[in-house]
Coordinates of C-alpha atoms in Angstrom, one line a residue:
X237 CA -14.0 -86.1 -21.3
X238 CA -17.5 -84.8 -21.3
X239 CA -18.6 -83.1 -24.5
X240 CA -21.2 -80.3 -23.9
X241 CA -22.3 -80.9 -27.5
X242 CA -22.8 -84.5 -27.0
X243 CA -24.4 -84.1 -23.6
X244 CA -27.0 -81.8 -25.0
X245 CA -27.8 -84.2 -27.8
X246 CA -27.8 -87.2 -25.4
X247 CA -30.1 -85.4 -22.9
X248 CA -32.4 -84.5 -25.6
X249 CA -32.5 -88.1 -26.9
X250 CA -33.2 -89.4 -23.4
X251 CA -35.9 -86.8 -22.8
X252 CA -37.3 -87.2 -26.3
X253 CA -37.2 -83.4 -26.8
X254 CA -34.6 -82.9 -29.5
X255 CA -37.3 -81.4 -31.7
X256 CA -41.0 -81.8 -31.8
X257 CA -40.6 -83.1 -35.4
X258 CA -38.1 -85.9 -34.5
X259 CA -39.5 -89.3 -35.3
X260 CA -38.8 -92.6 -33.6
X261 CA -36.7 -93.7 -36.6
X262 CA -34.7 -90.5 -36.4
X263 CA -34.2 -91.0 -32.7
X264 CA -32.9 -94.6 -33.2
X265 CA -30.6 -93.4 -36.0
X266 CA -29.1 -90.7 -33.8
X267 CA -28.9 -93.2 -30.9
X268 CA -26.8 -95.6 -33.0
X269 CA -24.3 -92.9 -33.7
X270 CA -24.0 -92.3 -29.9
X271 CA -23.1 -95.9 -29.2
X272 CA -20.2 -95.7 -31.6
X273 CA -18.4 -93.0 -29.6
X274 CA -19.4 -93.5 -25.9
X275 CA -21.8 -95.0 -23.5
X276 CA -24.9 -93.9 -21.7
X277 CA -24.8 -94.0 -17.9
X278 CA -27.4 -93.3 -15.3
X279 CA -26.0 -89.9 -14.6
X280 CA -25.4 -88.7 -18.1
X281 CA -23.7 -89.3 -21.4
X282 CA -19.9 -89.4 -21.9
X283 CA -18.0 -89.2 -25.1
X284 CA -14.4 -89.6 -26.3
X285 CA -13.6 -86.3 -28.1
X286 CA -11.4 -88.1 -30.6
X287 CA -14.2 -90.3 -31.6
X288 CA -16.9 -87.7 -32.2
X289 CA -17.7 -87.1 -35.9
X290 CA -18.9 -83.5 -35.8
X291 CA -19.2 -83.4 -39.6
X292 CA -21.6 -86.3 -39.5
X293 CA -23.6 -84.7 -36.7
X294 CA -24.0 -81.6 -38.9
X295 CA -25.1 -83.6 -41.9
X296 CA -27.7 -85.4 -39.8
X297 CA -29.0 -82.2 -38.2
X298 CA -29.2 -80.5 -41.6
X299 CA -31.2 -83.4 -43.0
X300 CA -33.6 -83.4 -40.0
X301 CA -34.2 -79.6 -40.3
X302 CA -34.8 -79.9 -44.0
X303 CA -37.4 -82.6 -43.4
X304 CA -39.0 -80.5 -40.7
X305 CA -39.2 -77.3 -42.8
X306 CA -40.6 -79.3 -45.7
X307 CA -43.4 -80.6 -43.5
X308 CA -44.2 -77.0 -42.4
X309 CA -44.2 -75.8 -46.0
X310 CA -46.6 -78.5 -47.0
X311 CA -49.1 -77.5 -44.3
X312 CA -52.1 -76.4 -46.4
X313 CA -53.0 -72.7 -46.0
X314 CA -56.6 -71.8 -45.5
X315 CA -58.0 -70.7 -48.9
X316 CA -59.9 -67.4 -49.0
X317 CA -63.4 -67.4 -50.4
X318 CA -62.4 -65.2 -53.3
X319 CA -59.3 -67.2 -54.4
X320 CA -59.4 -68.7 -57.9
X321 CA -57.7 -71.8 -59.2
X322 CA -55.1 -70.5 -61.6
X323 CA -55.1 -73.9 -63.4
X324 CA -58.7 -73.1 -64.6
X325 CA -57.6 -69.7 -66.0
X326 CA -56.8 -69.4 -69.7
X327 CA -55.3 -66.0 -70.7
X328 CA -55.6 -65.2 -74.4
X329 CA -54.5 -61.7 -75.3
X330 CA -54.0 -58.1 -74.1
X331 CA -57.0 -55.8 -74.3
X332 CA -55.8 -52.8 -72.3
X333 CA -52.9 -51.3 -70.3
X334 CA -53.3 -49.4 -67.1
X335 CA -51.3 -47.5 -64.5
X336 CA -50.8 -50.6 -62.2
X337 CA -51.0 -53.4 -64.7
X338 CA -52.4 -55.0 -67.8
X339 CA -55.9 -56.3 -68.7
X340 CA -56.2 -59.5 -70.7
X341 CA -59.1 -61.3 -72.3
X342 CA -59.4 -64.9 -71.2
X343 CA -61.7 -67.6 -69.8
X344 CA -62.1 -69.1 -66.4
X345 CA -63.8 -72.4 -66.0
X346 CA -65.7 -71.9 -69.3
X347 CA -66.7 -68.3 -68.6
X348 CA -65.5 -65.3 -70.6
X349 CA -63.5 -63.1 -68.3
X350 CA -61.2 -60.1 -68.2
X351 CA -58.0 -60.6 -66.2
X352 CA -56.2 -57.6 -64.6
X353 CA -52.6 -58.4 -63.6
X354 CA -51.6 -55.8 -61.0
X355 CA -47.9 -55.1 -61.1
X356 CA -47.0 -53.3 -57.9
X357 CA -43.4 -52.4 -57.2
X358 CA -41.8 -54.2 -60.1
X359 CA -40.7 -51.0 -61.7
X360 CA -38.1 -50.7 -59.0
X361 CA -39.6 -47.4 -57.7
X362 CA -41.7 -48.8 -54.9
X363 CA -40.1 -50.0 -51.7
X364 CA -40.8 -53.5 -50.2
X365 CA -42.9 -51.8 -47.5
X366 CA -44.9 -49.8 -50.1
X367 CA -45.5 -53.0 -52.1
X368 CA -46.6 -54.9 -49.0
X369 CA -49.0 -52.2 -48.1
X370 CA -50.6 -52.2 -51.5
X371 CA -51.0 -56.0 -51.4
X372 CA -52.5 -55.8 -47.9
X373 CA -55.0 -53.1 -49.1
X374 CA -55.8 -55.1 -52.2
X375 CA -56.6 -58.2 -50.1
X376 CA -58.9 -56.2 -47.8
X377 CA -60.8 -54.6 -50.8
X378 CA -61.2 -58.0 -52.6
X379 CA -62.8 -59.4 -49.5
X380 CA -65.5 -56.7 -49.9
X381 CA -65.8 -56.8 -53.7
X382 CA -66.4 -60.6 -54.0
X383 CA -69.7 -60.2 -52.0
X384 CA -71.1 -57.4 -54.3
X385 CA -74.0 -58.4 -56.5
X386 CA -75.8 -55.9 -58.7
X387 CA -76.8 -55.8 -62.4
X388 CA -75.0 -52.5 -62.8
X389 CA -71.7 -53.5 -61.2
X390 CA -69.2 -55.7 -63.1
X391 CA -69.4 -59.2 -61.7
X392 CA -66.3 -60.2 -59.6
X393 CA -65.2 -63.7 -60.4
X394 CA -62.1 -64.1 -58.2
X395 CA -58.6 -63.1 -57.5
X396 CA -55.2 -64.5 -56.6
X397 CA -52.4 -63.0 -54.4
X398 CA -49.8 -65.0 -56.3
X399 CA -49.1 -65.5 -60.0
X400 CA -46.5 -68.3 -60.0
X401 CA -48.8 -70.6 -62.0
X402 CA -50.2 -67.9 -64.2
X403 CA -49.5 -68.5 -67.9
X404 CA -49.4 -65.2 -69.8
X405 CA -49.1 -65.4 -73.6
X406 CA -45.9 -63.8 -74.9
X407 CA -46.5 -60.4 -76.6
X408 CA -43.9 -61.3 -79.2
X409 CA -45.5 -62.9 -82.3
X410 CA -42.5 -65.1 -83.0
X411 CA -42.5 -66.5 -79.4
X412 CA -44.8 -69.4 -78.6
X413 CA -43.7 -69.4 -74.9
X414 CA -45.4 -67.6 -72.0
X415 CA -44.2 -64.5 -70.3
X416 CA -43.3 -64.8 -66.6
X417 CA -45.5 -62.5 -64.4
X418 CA -43.8 -60.4 -61.8
X419 CA -43.1 -62.2 -58.6
X420 CA -45.1 -59.8 -56.5
X421 CA -48.0 -59.5 -58.9
X422 CA -51.7 -60.1 -58.0
X423 CA -54.5 -60.8 -60.5
X424 CA -58.2 -59.9 -60.5
X425 CA -60.7 -61.8 -62.7
X426 CA -64.1 -60.2 -63.6
X427 CA -66.8 -60.9 -66.2
X428 CA -65.9 -59.9 -69.7
X429 CA -68.2 -57.2 -71.3
X430 CA -68.0 -57.1 -75.1
X431 CA -69.4 -53.6 -75.5
X432 CA -66.2 -51.8 -74.4
X433 CA -66.1 -48.7 -72.4
X434 CA -68.8 -46.0 -72.2
X435 CA -66.1 -43.5 -73.3
X436 CA -65.5 -45.2 -76.6
X437 CA -69.2 -45.6 -77.2
X438 CA -69.7 -41.9 -76.7
X439 CA -66.8 -41.1 -79.0
X440 CA -68.4 -43.2 -81.7
X441 CA -71.6 -41.2 -81.4
X442 CA -69.9 -37.8 -81.1
X443 CA -71.4 -36.5 -84.4
X444 CA -74.6 -38.4 -84.4
X445 CA -75.4 -37.9 -80.7
X446 CA -77.8 -40.1 -78.7
X447 CA -81.6 -40.3 -78.4
X448 CA -82.8 -39.0 -75.1
X449 CA -84.2 -42.4 -74.1
X450 CA -80.7 -43.9 -74.5
X451 CA -79.2 -41.0 -72.5
X452 CA -81.6 -41.6 -69.6
X453 CA -81.1 -45.4 -69.8
X454 CA -77.3 -45.0 -69.4
X455 CA -77.7 -42.4 -66.7
X456 CA -80.1 -44.6 -64.7
X457 CA -77.8 -47.7 -65.1
X458 CA -74.9 -45.6 -63.7
X459 CA -76.9 -44.0 -60.9
X460 CA -78.3 -47.3 -59.8
X461 CA -74.9 -48.9 -59.7
X462 CA -73.4 -46.1 -57.6
X463 CA -76.5 -46.0 -55.3
X464 CA -75.9 -49.7 -54.6
X465 CA -72.1 -49.2 -53.9
X466 CA -72.9 -46.3 -51.6
X467 CA -75.5 -48.4 -49.8
X468 CA -72.6 -50.9 -49.1
X469 CA -70.5 -47.9 -47.8
X470 CA -68.2 -48.1 -50.8
X471 CA -66.8 -45.0 -52.5
X472 CA -65.6 -45.6 -56.0
X473 CA -63.4 -42.4 -56.1
X474 CA -62.8 -42.6 -59.9
X475 CA -66.2 -42.3 -61.5
X476 CA -65.7 -41.5 -65.2
X477 CA -67.0 -42.8 -68.6
X478 CA -63.7 -44.6 -69.2
X479 CA -64.4 -46.8 -66.1
X480 CA -67.9 -47.8 -67.2
X481 CA -68.4 -50.9 -69.4
X482 CA -71.3 -52.0 -71.7
X483 CA -72.5 -55.5 -72.4
X484 CA -73.9 -56.7 -75.7
X485 CA -77.3 -55.1 -75.0
X486 CA -75.8 -51.7 -74.0
X487 CA -76.4 -52.2 -70.3
X488 CA -73.9 -50.2 -68.3
X489 CA -71.8 -51.7 -65.5
X490 CA -69.4 -50.0 -63.2
X491 CA -65.8 -51.3 -63.4
X492 CA -62.3 -50.6 -62.4
X493 CA -62.2 -50.5 -58.6
X494 CA -58.5 -49.8 -58.5
X495 CA -58.8 -46.9 -56.1
X496 CA -62.1 -47.7 -54.5
X497 CA -62.3 -48.1 -50.8
X498 CA -64.7 -48.6 -48.0
X499 CA -66.0 -45.2 -46.8
X500 CA -64.3 -44.0 -43.6
X501 CA -66.5 -43.1 -40.7
X502 CA -64.6 -39.8 -40.4
X503 CA -64.3 -37.9 -43.7
X504 CA -60.9 -36.6 -42.5
X505 CA -59.6 -40.1 -42.9
X506 CA -60.3 -39.9 -46.6
X507 CA -58.0 -37.3 -48.2
X508 CA -55.6 -36.9 -51.2
X509 CA -56.1 -36.2 -54.8
X510 CA -57.6 -39.5 -55.9
X511 CA -59.4 -39.7 -59.3
X512 CA -59.1 -38.2 -62.7
X513 CA -58.9 -34.5 -63.4
X514 CA -62.0 -33.1 -65.1
X515 CA -64.1 -35.5 -62.9
X516 CA -62.7 -34.7 -59.5
X517 CA -64.8 -32.8 -57.0
X518 CA -63.5 -29.4 -55.7
X519 CA -62.9 -30.8 -52.2
X520 CA -60.8 -33.6 -53.6
X521 CA -58.8 -31.2 -55.8
X522 CA -58.3 -28.9 -52.9
X523 CA -57.0 -31.7 -50.6
X524 CA -59.8 -31.4 -48.2
X525 CA -61.6 -34.3 -46.4
X526 CA -64.4 -35.9 -48.6
X527 CA -67.0 -38.7 -48.6
X528 CA -69.3 -40.5 -51.0
X529 CA -70.5 -37.1 -52.4
X530 CA -67.3 -36.9 -54.4
X531 CA -68.8 -39.7 -56.6
X532 CA -72.0 -37.7 -57.0
X533 CA -70.0 -34.8 -58.4
X534 CA -68.2 -37.1 -60.8
X535 CA -71.5 -38.5 -61.8
X536 CA -72.8 -35.0 -62.7
X537 CA -69.9 -34.6 -65.1
X538 CA -70.6 -38.0 -66.6
X539 CA -74.3 -36.9 -67.2
X540 CA -73.1 -34.0 -69.2
X541 CA -70.7 -36.2 -71.2
X542 CA -73.5 -38.8 -71.9
X543 CA -75.9 -36.1 -73.1
X544 CA -73.4 -34.2 -75.3
X545 CA -71.2 -37.1 -76.4
X546 CA -68.3 -34.8 -76.0
X547 CA -65.4 -34.1 -73.7
X548 CA -65.7 -31.4 -71.0
X549 CA -63.2 -28.6 -71.0
X550 CA -61.6 -29.5 -74.4
X551 CA -59.5 -26.3 -74.6
X552 CA -58.1 -26.2 -71.1
X553 CA -55.0 -27.8 -69.6
X554 CA -55.2 -30.0 -66.5
X555 CA -53.7 -27.3 -64.4
X556 CA -56.2 -24.7 -65.7
X557 CA -59.1 -27.1 -65.0
X558 CA -58.0 -27.9 -61.4
X559 CA -57.6 -24.2 -60.5
X560 CA -60.8 -23.0 -62.2
X561 CA -63.0 -25.8 -60.7
X562 CA -61.9 -24.9 -57.2
X563 CA -61.6 -21.1 -57.4
X564 CA -64.0 -20.1 -60.2
X565 CA -66.7 -22.7 -59.9
X566 CA -66.0 -23.9 -63.4
X567 CA -68.4 -26.5 -64.9
X568 CA -69.2 -27.7 -68.4
X569 CA -71.7 -25.6 -70.4
X570 CA -75.1 -27.2 -70.6
X571 CA -76.7 -27.0 -74.1
X572 CA -79.8 -24.9 -74.5
X573 CA -81.8 -27.8 -75.9
X574 CA -81.2 -29.8 -72.7
X575 CA -84.5 -30.4 -70.8
X576 CA -84.6 -28.4 -67.5
X577 CA -85.4 -31.6 -65.5
X578 CA -82.2 -33.2 -66.7
X579 CA -80.1 -30.0 -66.5
X580 CA -81.3 -29.6 -62.9
X581 CA -79.9 -33.0 -61.9
X582 CA -76.5 -32.1 -63.4
X583 CA -76.3 -28.8 -61.5
X584 CA -77.3 -30.4 -58.2
X585 CA -74.8 -33.2 -58.6
X586 CA -71.9 -30.9 -59.3
X587 CA -72.7 -28.3 -56.7
X588 CA -69.5 -26.9 -55.0
X589 CA -70.9 -27.7 -51.6
X590 CA -70.9 -31.5 -51.0
X591 CA -73.8 -31.2 -48.5
X592 CA -76.0 -29.7 -51.2
X593 CA -75.5 -32.6 -53.6
X594 CA -78.2 -35.3 -53.5
X595 CA -77.6 -38.8 -52.5
X596 CA -77.4 -41.3 -55.4
X597 CA -80.6 -42.9 -54.2
X598 CA -82.4 -39.6 -54.7
X599 CA -80.7 -39.1 -58.1
X600 CA -82.2 -42.5 -59.2
X601 CA -85.7 -41.3 -58.3
X602 CA -85.2 -37.9 -60.1
X603 CA -84.0 -39.7 -63.3
X604 CA -86.9 -42.2 -63.2
X605 CA -89.3 -39.3 -63.1
X606 CA -88.1 -37.7 -66.3
X607 CA -90.4 -38.0 -69.3
X608 CA -88.6 -39.2 -72.5
X609 CA -91.7 -39.6 -74.7
X610 CA -91.2 -36.2 -76.3
X611 CA -87.5 -36.4 -76.8
X612 CA -85.4 -33.7 -75.5
X613 CA -82.0 -35.1 -76.3
X614 CA -79.3 -33.8 -78.7
X615 CA -81.2 -35.5 -81.5
X616 CA -84.4 -33.5 -82.2
X617 CA -87.6 -35.5 -83.0
X618 CA -87.7 -36.4 -86.7
X619 CA -84.0 -36.0 -87.3
X620 CA -81.3 -38.7 -87.6
X621 CA -78.4 -36.5 -86.5
X622 CA -77.8 -34.3 -83.5
X623 CA -78.2 -30.5 -83.1
X624 CA -75.4 -28.1 -82.3
X625 CA -77.2 -25.6 -80.1
X626 CA -74.1 -24.4 -78.3
X627 CA -71.0 -22.7 -79.7
X628 CA -68.1 -24.6 -81.1
X629 CA -65.8 -23.5 -78.3
X630 CA -67.4 -25.7 -75.6
X631 CA -64.9 -24.9 -72.9
X632 CA -65.5 -21.9 -70.7

């Protein structure tokens, strides 16, 4: 009796085509099994059905497939330029929590770093397709960020698309073990800046205010960083004082590129309310197409915040702010003591018409031309504390 099962295996053995991964040793082993149950003739292979050990064939096939799959898995994947070696990363403790993950203090290969573990879809709300899309977008953006190099942009160290070897200290004081990161998490590693956020720095100086020289220095740092990003066709989309970091010497660096993206050739490809209310440009709030000029608007709000060391629109709800900015041209009130040259930059940056806003390259030149030798900030010359030249109700 001819066995179709046996014939297929026999033909494959004779032709040497059972599988591209079959070795000579495996072929000899399978051949010895054939000799136990039949013989090989010139015209084909014949078996006695009662002598065929199908169970043993299954075992042999399973072993072979297992070895083949293992060899495929061991094939080294090409490493991306920006990928870090997780074995060199030492995570110490939490320094901040964000919408999509947690930021830790740590060290990488001897360098002080901040590690952001991005936790997409682990809350059970995102679908597998949505999580995959976020990871794909993250990978594309990282490929851009790792090439950026500017003194006013936080230095990118590296990233990882997997966290299986990531050791995160447990947040429980009584637990000496490590927490297991989410299976679909990614991590980004950047330089650690000890000065904290610009937002916190301004809050600390809310009563005292800042000397005008410091105001211009911070404004120039931010404008130069944004000008560089725009020259690389990158729109930050969430420019605010909370996303700016200071080093030990009070130099400002742009950080948190969670929603940043390469600028689309067609503004209509960039839509949606992305950013933070209070800093968002009217066109973004209104769901209209936008471009890099949305960053210029947000920068204008930051200028006011740096000068005043205060929060814009303190007495309004987010809903009121959104409506008034778009429909009533609402903007923060500029103090009377503010030099006209500086106030002019603010007004031009937050113009309702994006086309009338200056490019960041022009903003840099305007700020560089402002004379700070005679003061002009919220701290009058000869005084140690700031003035209060506008009413206590600073919202409109």
